[in-house]
């Protein structure tokens, strides 16, 4: 009699993806992964307004908001009142959050001047003595 074929162990299911940020504070936590402030990389009136709304919220599961709240609390009310509107943040400084599973593109590195000299074939040494004619 033939032995019954061994059953393969069931494949492990991939972990369920995190649910999309749904509440405004969860959306803020997701945005603060890629930027320091609500509207980008400088504090604005939007940070002061969000701080007033969320300063007493339970942020135990929102590490980016927790960090941001601690940082915003370090500014005096006078400093916060001096912050301009969100429009004051230059568009070039605002970074959209990448799609889940995608990393932002790496910045293009400029070639070092020494590397550029090697690439153009100019490896001539300078001799300040006599000139040689070709």
Coordinates of N, CA and C in Angstrom, one line a residue:
X1 N 0.8 -1.2 0.0 CA 0.0 0.0 0.0 C 0.9 1.2 0.0
X2 N 0.4 2.2 -0.8 CA 1.2 3.4 -0.8 C 0.8 4.3 0.4
X3 N 1.9 5.0 0.8 CA 1.6 6.0 1.9 C 0.9 7.2 1.3
X4 N 0.1 7.8 2.1 CA -0.6 9.0 1.6 C 0.4 10.1 1.5
X5 N 0.3 10.9 0.5 CA 1.3 12.0 0.4 C 1.2 13.0 1.5
X6 N 2.3 13.5 2.0 CA 2.3 14.4 3.1 C 1.7 15.7 2.6
X7 N 0.9 16.3 3.5 CA 0.2 17.5 3.2 C 1.2 18.7 3.5
X8 N 1.3 19.6 2.6 CA 2.2 20.8 2.8 C 1.5 21.7 3.8
X9 N 2.4 22.2 4.6 CA 2.0 23.2 5.6 C 1.3 24.4 4.9
X10 N 0.2 24.8 5.5 CA -0.4 26.0 4.8 C 0.5 27.2 4.8
X11 N 0.6 27.9 3.8 CA 1.4 29.1 3.7 C 0.9 30.2 4.7
X12 N 1.9 30.8 5.3 CA 1.5 31.9 6.2 C 0.9 33.1 5.4
X13 N -0.2 33.6 5.9 CA -0.7 34.7 5.2 C 0.1 36.0 5.5
X14 N 0.2 36.8 4.5 CA 1.0 38.1 4.7 C 0.3 38.9 5.8
X15 N 1.0 39.6 6.6 CA 0.4 40.5 7.6 C -0.5 41.5 6.9
X16 N -1.6 41.7 7.6 CA -2.6 42.6 7.1 C -2.0 44.0 7.0
X17 N -2.2 44.7 5.9 CA -1.7 46.1 5.8 C -2.4 47.0 6.9
X18 N -1.6 48.0 7.3 CA -2.2 48.9 8.3 C -3.4 49.6 7.7
X19 N -4.4 49.9 8.4 CA -5.5 50.6 7.9 C -5.1 52.0 7.6
X20 N -5.6 52.6 6.6 CA -5.3 53.9 6.2 C -5.7 54.9 7.4
X21 N -4.8 55.9 7.5 CA -5.1 56.9 8.6 C -6.5 57.5 8.3
X22 N -7.3 57.4 9.3 CA -8.7 57.9 9.1 C -9.0 59.2 9.8
X23 N -8.7 59.2 11.1 CA -9.0 60.5 11.8 C -7.9 61.5 11.5
X24 N -8.3 62.8 11.7 CA -7.3 63.9 11.5 C -6.0 63.7 12.2
X25 N -6.1 63.2 13.5 CA -4.8 63.1 14.2 C -4.0 61.9 13.7
X26 N -4.6 60.9 13.2 CA -3.9 59.8 12.5 C -3.2 60.3 11.2
X27 N -4.0 61.1 10.5 CA -3.4 61.7 9.3 C -2.2 62.6 9.6
X28 N -2.3 63.3 10.7 CA -1.2 64.2 11.1 C 0.0 63.3 11.5
X29 N -0.2 62.2 12.2 CA 0.9 61.3 12.6 C 1.6 60.8 11.3
X30 N 0.8 60.4 10.3 CA 1.4 59.9 9.1 C 2.2 61.0 8.4
X31 N 1.7 62.2 8.3 CA 2.4 63.3 7.7 C 3.7 63.6 8.4
X32 N 3.7 63.6 9.7 CA 4.9 63.9 10.5 C 6.0 62.9 10.4
X33 N 5.8 61.8 9.7 CA 6.9 60.9 9.4 C 7.8 61.6 8.4
X34 N 7.3 62.4 7.5 CA 8.1 63.0 6.5 C 8.4 64.5 6.6
X35 N 7.8 65.1 7.5 CA 8.0 66.6 7.7 C 7.9 66.9 9.2
X36 N 8.5 68.0 9.6 CA 8.6 68.4 11.0 C 7.4 69.1 11.5
X37 N 6.7 69.8 10.7 CA 5.5 70.6 11.1 C 4.3 70.2 10.2
X38 N 3.2 70.7 10.6 CA 1.9 70.4 10.0 C 2.0 70.8 8.5
X39 N 2.5 71.9 8.1 CA 2.5 72.3 6.7 C 3.9 72.2 6.1
X40 N 4.8 71.5 6.7 CA 6.1 71.3 6.0 C 7.3 71.4 7.0
X41 N 8.2 72.3 6.8 CA 9.4 72.3 7.5 C 9.7 73.5 8.4
X42 N 8.7 74.4 8.5 CA 8.7 75.5 9.3 C 7.4 75.6 10.1
X43 N 7.4 76.1 11.3 CA 6.2 76.1 12.1 C 5.3 77.2 11.5
X44 N 4.0 77.0 11.5 CA 3.0 77.9 11.0 C 1.9 78.0 12.0
X45 N 0.9 78.9 11.6 CA -0.3 79.0 12.4 C -1.1 77.7 12.5
X46 N -0.9 76.9 11.5 CA -1.5 75.5 11.5 C -1.0 74.7 12.6
X47 N 0.3 74.8 12.9 CA 0.8 74.1 14.1 C 0.2 74.5 15.4
X48 N 0.1 75.9 15.5 CA -0.5 76.4 16.8 C -1.9 75.9 16.9
X49 N -2.7 75.9 15.8 CA -4.1 75.5 15.9 C -4.2 74.0 16.2
X50 N -3.3 73.2 15.5 CA -3.4 71.8 15.8 C -2.9 71.5 17.2
X51 N -1.9 72.2 17.7 CA -1.4 72.0 19.1 C -2.6 72.3 20.1
X52 N -3.3 73.4 19.8 CA -4.4 73.7 20.7 C -5.5 72.6 20.7
X53 N -5.7 72.0 19.5 CA -6.7 70.9 19.4 C -6.3 69.6 20.0
X54 N -5.0 69.3 19.9 CA -4.5 67.9 20.3 C -3.6 67.9 21.5
X55 N -3.4 69.0 22.2 CA -2.4 68.9 23.3 C -2.8 68.0 24.4
X56 N -4.1 67.7 24.6 CA -4.6 66.8 25.7 C -5.0 65.5 25.1
X57 N -4.8 65.2 23.9 CA -5.2 63.9 23.3 C -4.3 62.8 23.7
X58 N -4.8 61.6 23.7 CA -4.1 60.4 24.0 C -3.3 60.1 22.7
X59 N -1.9 60.2 22.8 CA -1.1 60.0 21.6 C -0.1 58.8 21.9
X60 N -0.5 58.0 22.8 CA 0.4 56.8 23.1 C 0.6 55.9 21.9
X61 N -0.3 55.9 21.0 CA -0.1 55.1 19.8 C 0.3 55.9 18.5
X62 N 0.6 57.2 18.8 CA 0.9 58.1 17.7 C 2.3 58.7 18.0
X63 N 3.4 58.0 17.7 CA 4.7 58.5 18.2 C 5.1 59.8 17.5
X64 N 4.7 60.0 16.3 CA 5.1 61.3 15.6 C 4.4 62.5 16.1
X65 N 3.1 62.3 16.4 CA 2.3 63.4 17.0 C 2.9 63.6 18.4
X66 N 3.2 62.6 19.2 CA 3.8 62.8 20.5 C 5.0 63.6 20.5
X67 N 5.9 63.3 19.6 CA 7.2 64.0 19.4 C 6.9 65.5 19.0
X68 N 6.0 65.6 18.1 CA 5.6 67.0 17.6 C 5.0 67.8 18.7
X69 N 4.1 67.2 19.5 CA 3.5 68.0 20.6 C 4.5 68.4 21.6
X70 N 5.5 67.6 22.0 CA 6.6 68.0 22.9 C 7.4 69.1 22.3
X71 N 7.7 69.0 21.0 CA 8.4 70.1 20.4 C 7.6 71.4 20.3
X72 N 6.4 71.4 19.9 CA 5.6 72.6 19.9 C 5.4 73.2 21.3
X73 N 5.3 72.4 22.3 CA 5.2 72.9 23.7 C 6.4 73.7 24.1
X74 N 7.5 73.4 23.4 CA 8.8 74.2 23.8 C 8.7 75.6 23.4
X75 N 7.8 76.0 22.5 CA 7.6 77.4 22.1 C 6.7 78.1 23.0
X76 N 7.0 79.4 23.3 CA 6.1 80.2 24.1 C 4.9 80.6 23.3
X77 N 3.8 80.9 24.0 CA 2.6 81.4 23.3 C 2.9 82.6 22.4
X78 N 3.8 83.5 22.9 CA 4.2 84.6 22.0 C 4.8 84.2 20.7
X79 N 5.7 83.2 20.8 CA 6.4 82.7 19.6 C 5.3 82.0 18.7
X80 N 4.4 81.2 19.3 CA 3.4 80.6 18.5 C 2.5 81.6 17.8
X81 N 2.2 82.7 18.5 CA 1.3 83.7 17.9 C 2.0 84.4 16.7
X82 N 3.3 84.4 16.7 CA 4.1 85.1 15.6 C 4.2 84.2 14.3
X83 N 3.8 82.9 14.4 CA 3.9 82.1 13.2 C 2.9 82.5 12.2
X84 N 3.4 82.5 10.9 CA 2.5 82.9 9.8 C 1.5 81.8 9.4
X85 N 0.8 82.1 8.4 CA -0.2 81.0 7.9 C 0.6 79.9 7.2
X86 N -0.2 78.9 6.9 CA 0.4 77.7 6.2 C 0.9 78.1 4.8
X87 N 0.3 79.2 4.2 CA 0.7 79.6 2.9 C 2.1 80.2 2.9
X88 N 2.6 80.6 4.1 CA 3.9 81.1 4.3 C 5.0 80.1 4.0
X89 N 4.7 78.8 4.1 CA 5.6 77.7 3.8 C 5.8 77.6 2.3
X90 N 7.1 77.8 1.8 CA 7.3 77.7 0.4 C 6.9 76.3 -0.1
X91 N 6.3 76.2 -1.2 CA 5.8 74.9 -1.8 C 7.0 74.0 -2.0
X92 N 8.1 74.5 -2.3 CA 9.3 73.6 -2.5 C 9.7 72.9 -1.2
X93 N 9.3 73.4 -0.1 CA 9.7 72.8 1.2 C 8.7 71.8 1.6
X94 N 7.5 71.8 1.0 CA 6.5 70.8 1.4 C 6.7 69.5 0.7
X95 N 6.7 68.4 1.5 CA 6.9 67.1 0.9 C 5.7 66.2 1.0
X96 N 5.1 65.8 -0.1 CA 4.0 64.9 0.0 C 4.4 63.5 0.5
X97 N 3.6 62.9 1.3 CA 3.9 61.6 1.8 C 3.9 60.6 0.6
X98 N 4.9 59.7 0.6 CA 4.9 58.7 -0.5 C 3.8 57.7 -0.3
X99 N 3.5 57.0 -1.4 CA 2.5 56.0 -1.3 C 3.0 54.9 -0.4
X100 N 2.1 54.2 0.3 CA 2.6 53.1 1.1 C 3.4 52.1 0.3
X101 N 4.5 51.7 0.9 CA 5.4 50.7 0.3 C 6.4 51.4 -0.6
X102 N 6.3 52.6 -0.9 CA 7.3 53.3 -1.8 C 8.1 54.3 -1.0
X103 N 9.4 54.3 -1.3 CA 10.3 55.2 -0.6 C 10.5 56.4 -1.5
X104 N 10.8 57.6 -0.8 CA 11.0 58.8 -1.7 C 12.2 58.6 -2.5
X105 N 12.3 59.2 -3.7 CA 13.5 59.0 -4.5 C 14.8 59.6 -3.8
X106 N 15.9 58.9 -4.1 CA 17.2 59.4 -3.5 C 17.6 60.6 -4.3
X107 N 18.2 61.6 -3.5 CA 18.7 62.8 -4.2 C 19.8 62.5 -5.2
X108 N 19.9 63.2 -6.2 CA 21.0 63.0 -7.2 C 22.3 63.6 -6.6
X109 N 23.3 62.9 -6.6 CA 24.6 63.4 -6.0 C 25.4 64.0 -7.2
X110 N 26.0 65.1 -6.9 CA 26.8 65.7 -7.9 C 28.2 65.1 -7.8
X111 N 28.8 65.0 -9.0 CA 30.2 64.4 -9.0 C 31.1 65.3 -8.3
X112 N 32.1 64.8 -7.6 CA 33.1 65.5 -7.0 C 34.0 66.1 -8.0
X113 N 34.6 67.3 -7.8 CA 35.5 67.9 -8.8 C 36.6 67.0 -9.2
X114 N 37.2 66.2 -8.3 CA 38.3 65.3 -8.7 C 37.8 64.3 -9.7
X115 N 36.6 63.8 -9.4 CA 36.0 62.8 -10.3 C 35.7 63.4 -11.7
X116 N 35.3 64.6 -11.7 CA 35.0 65.3 -13.0 C 36.3 65.5 -13.8
X117 N 37.4 65.8 -13.1 CA 38.7 65.9 -13.8 C 39.1 64.6 -14.5
X118 N 38.9 63.5 -13.8 CA 39.3 62.2 -14.3 C 38.4 61.9 -15.5
X119 N 37.2 62.2 -15.5 CA 36.3 61.9 -16.5 C 36.5 62.6 -17.8
X120 N 37.1 63.9 -17.8 CA 37.3 64.6 -19.0 C 38.6 64.3 -19.6
X121 N 39.4 63.4 -19.1 CA 40.7 62.9 -19.6 C 41.8 63.9 -19.4
X122 N 41.6 64.9 -18.6 CA 42.6 66.0 -18.4 C 43.5 65.5 -17.2
X123 N 44.4 64.6 -17.5 CA 45.3 64.1 -16.5 C 46.7 64.6 -16.6
X124 N 46.8 65.7 -17.3 CA 48.1 66.4 -17.6 C 48.6 67.0 -16.3
X125 N 49.9 66.7 -16.1 CA 50.5 67.4 -14.9 C 51.1 68.7 -15.3
X126 N 51.1 69.6 -14.4 CA 51.6 70.9 -14.7 C 53.1 71.0 -14.3
X127 N 53.9 71.5 -15.3 CA 55.3 71.6 -15.0 C 55.6 73.1 -15.4
X128 N 56.0 73.8 -14.4 CA 56.2 75.3 -14.6 C 57.6 75.6 -15.2
X129 N 58.3 74.6 -15.6 CA 59.6 74.7 -16.2 C 59.5 75.0 -17.7
X130 N 60.2 74.2 -18.4 CA 60.2 74.4 -19.9 C 58.9 73.8 -20.5
X131 N 58.5 74.4 -21.5 CA 57.3 73.8 -22.2 C 57.7 72.9 -23.3
X132 N 57.0 71.8 -23.5 CA 57.3 70.9 -24.6 C 56.3 71.2 -25.7
X133 N 56.7 71.2 -26.9 CA 55.8 71.4 -28.0 C 55.5 70.0 -28.6
X134 N 54.2 69.9 -29.0 CA 53.8 68.6 -29.6 C 53.9 68.6 -31.1

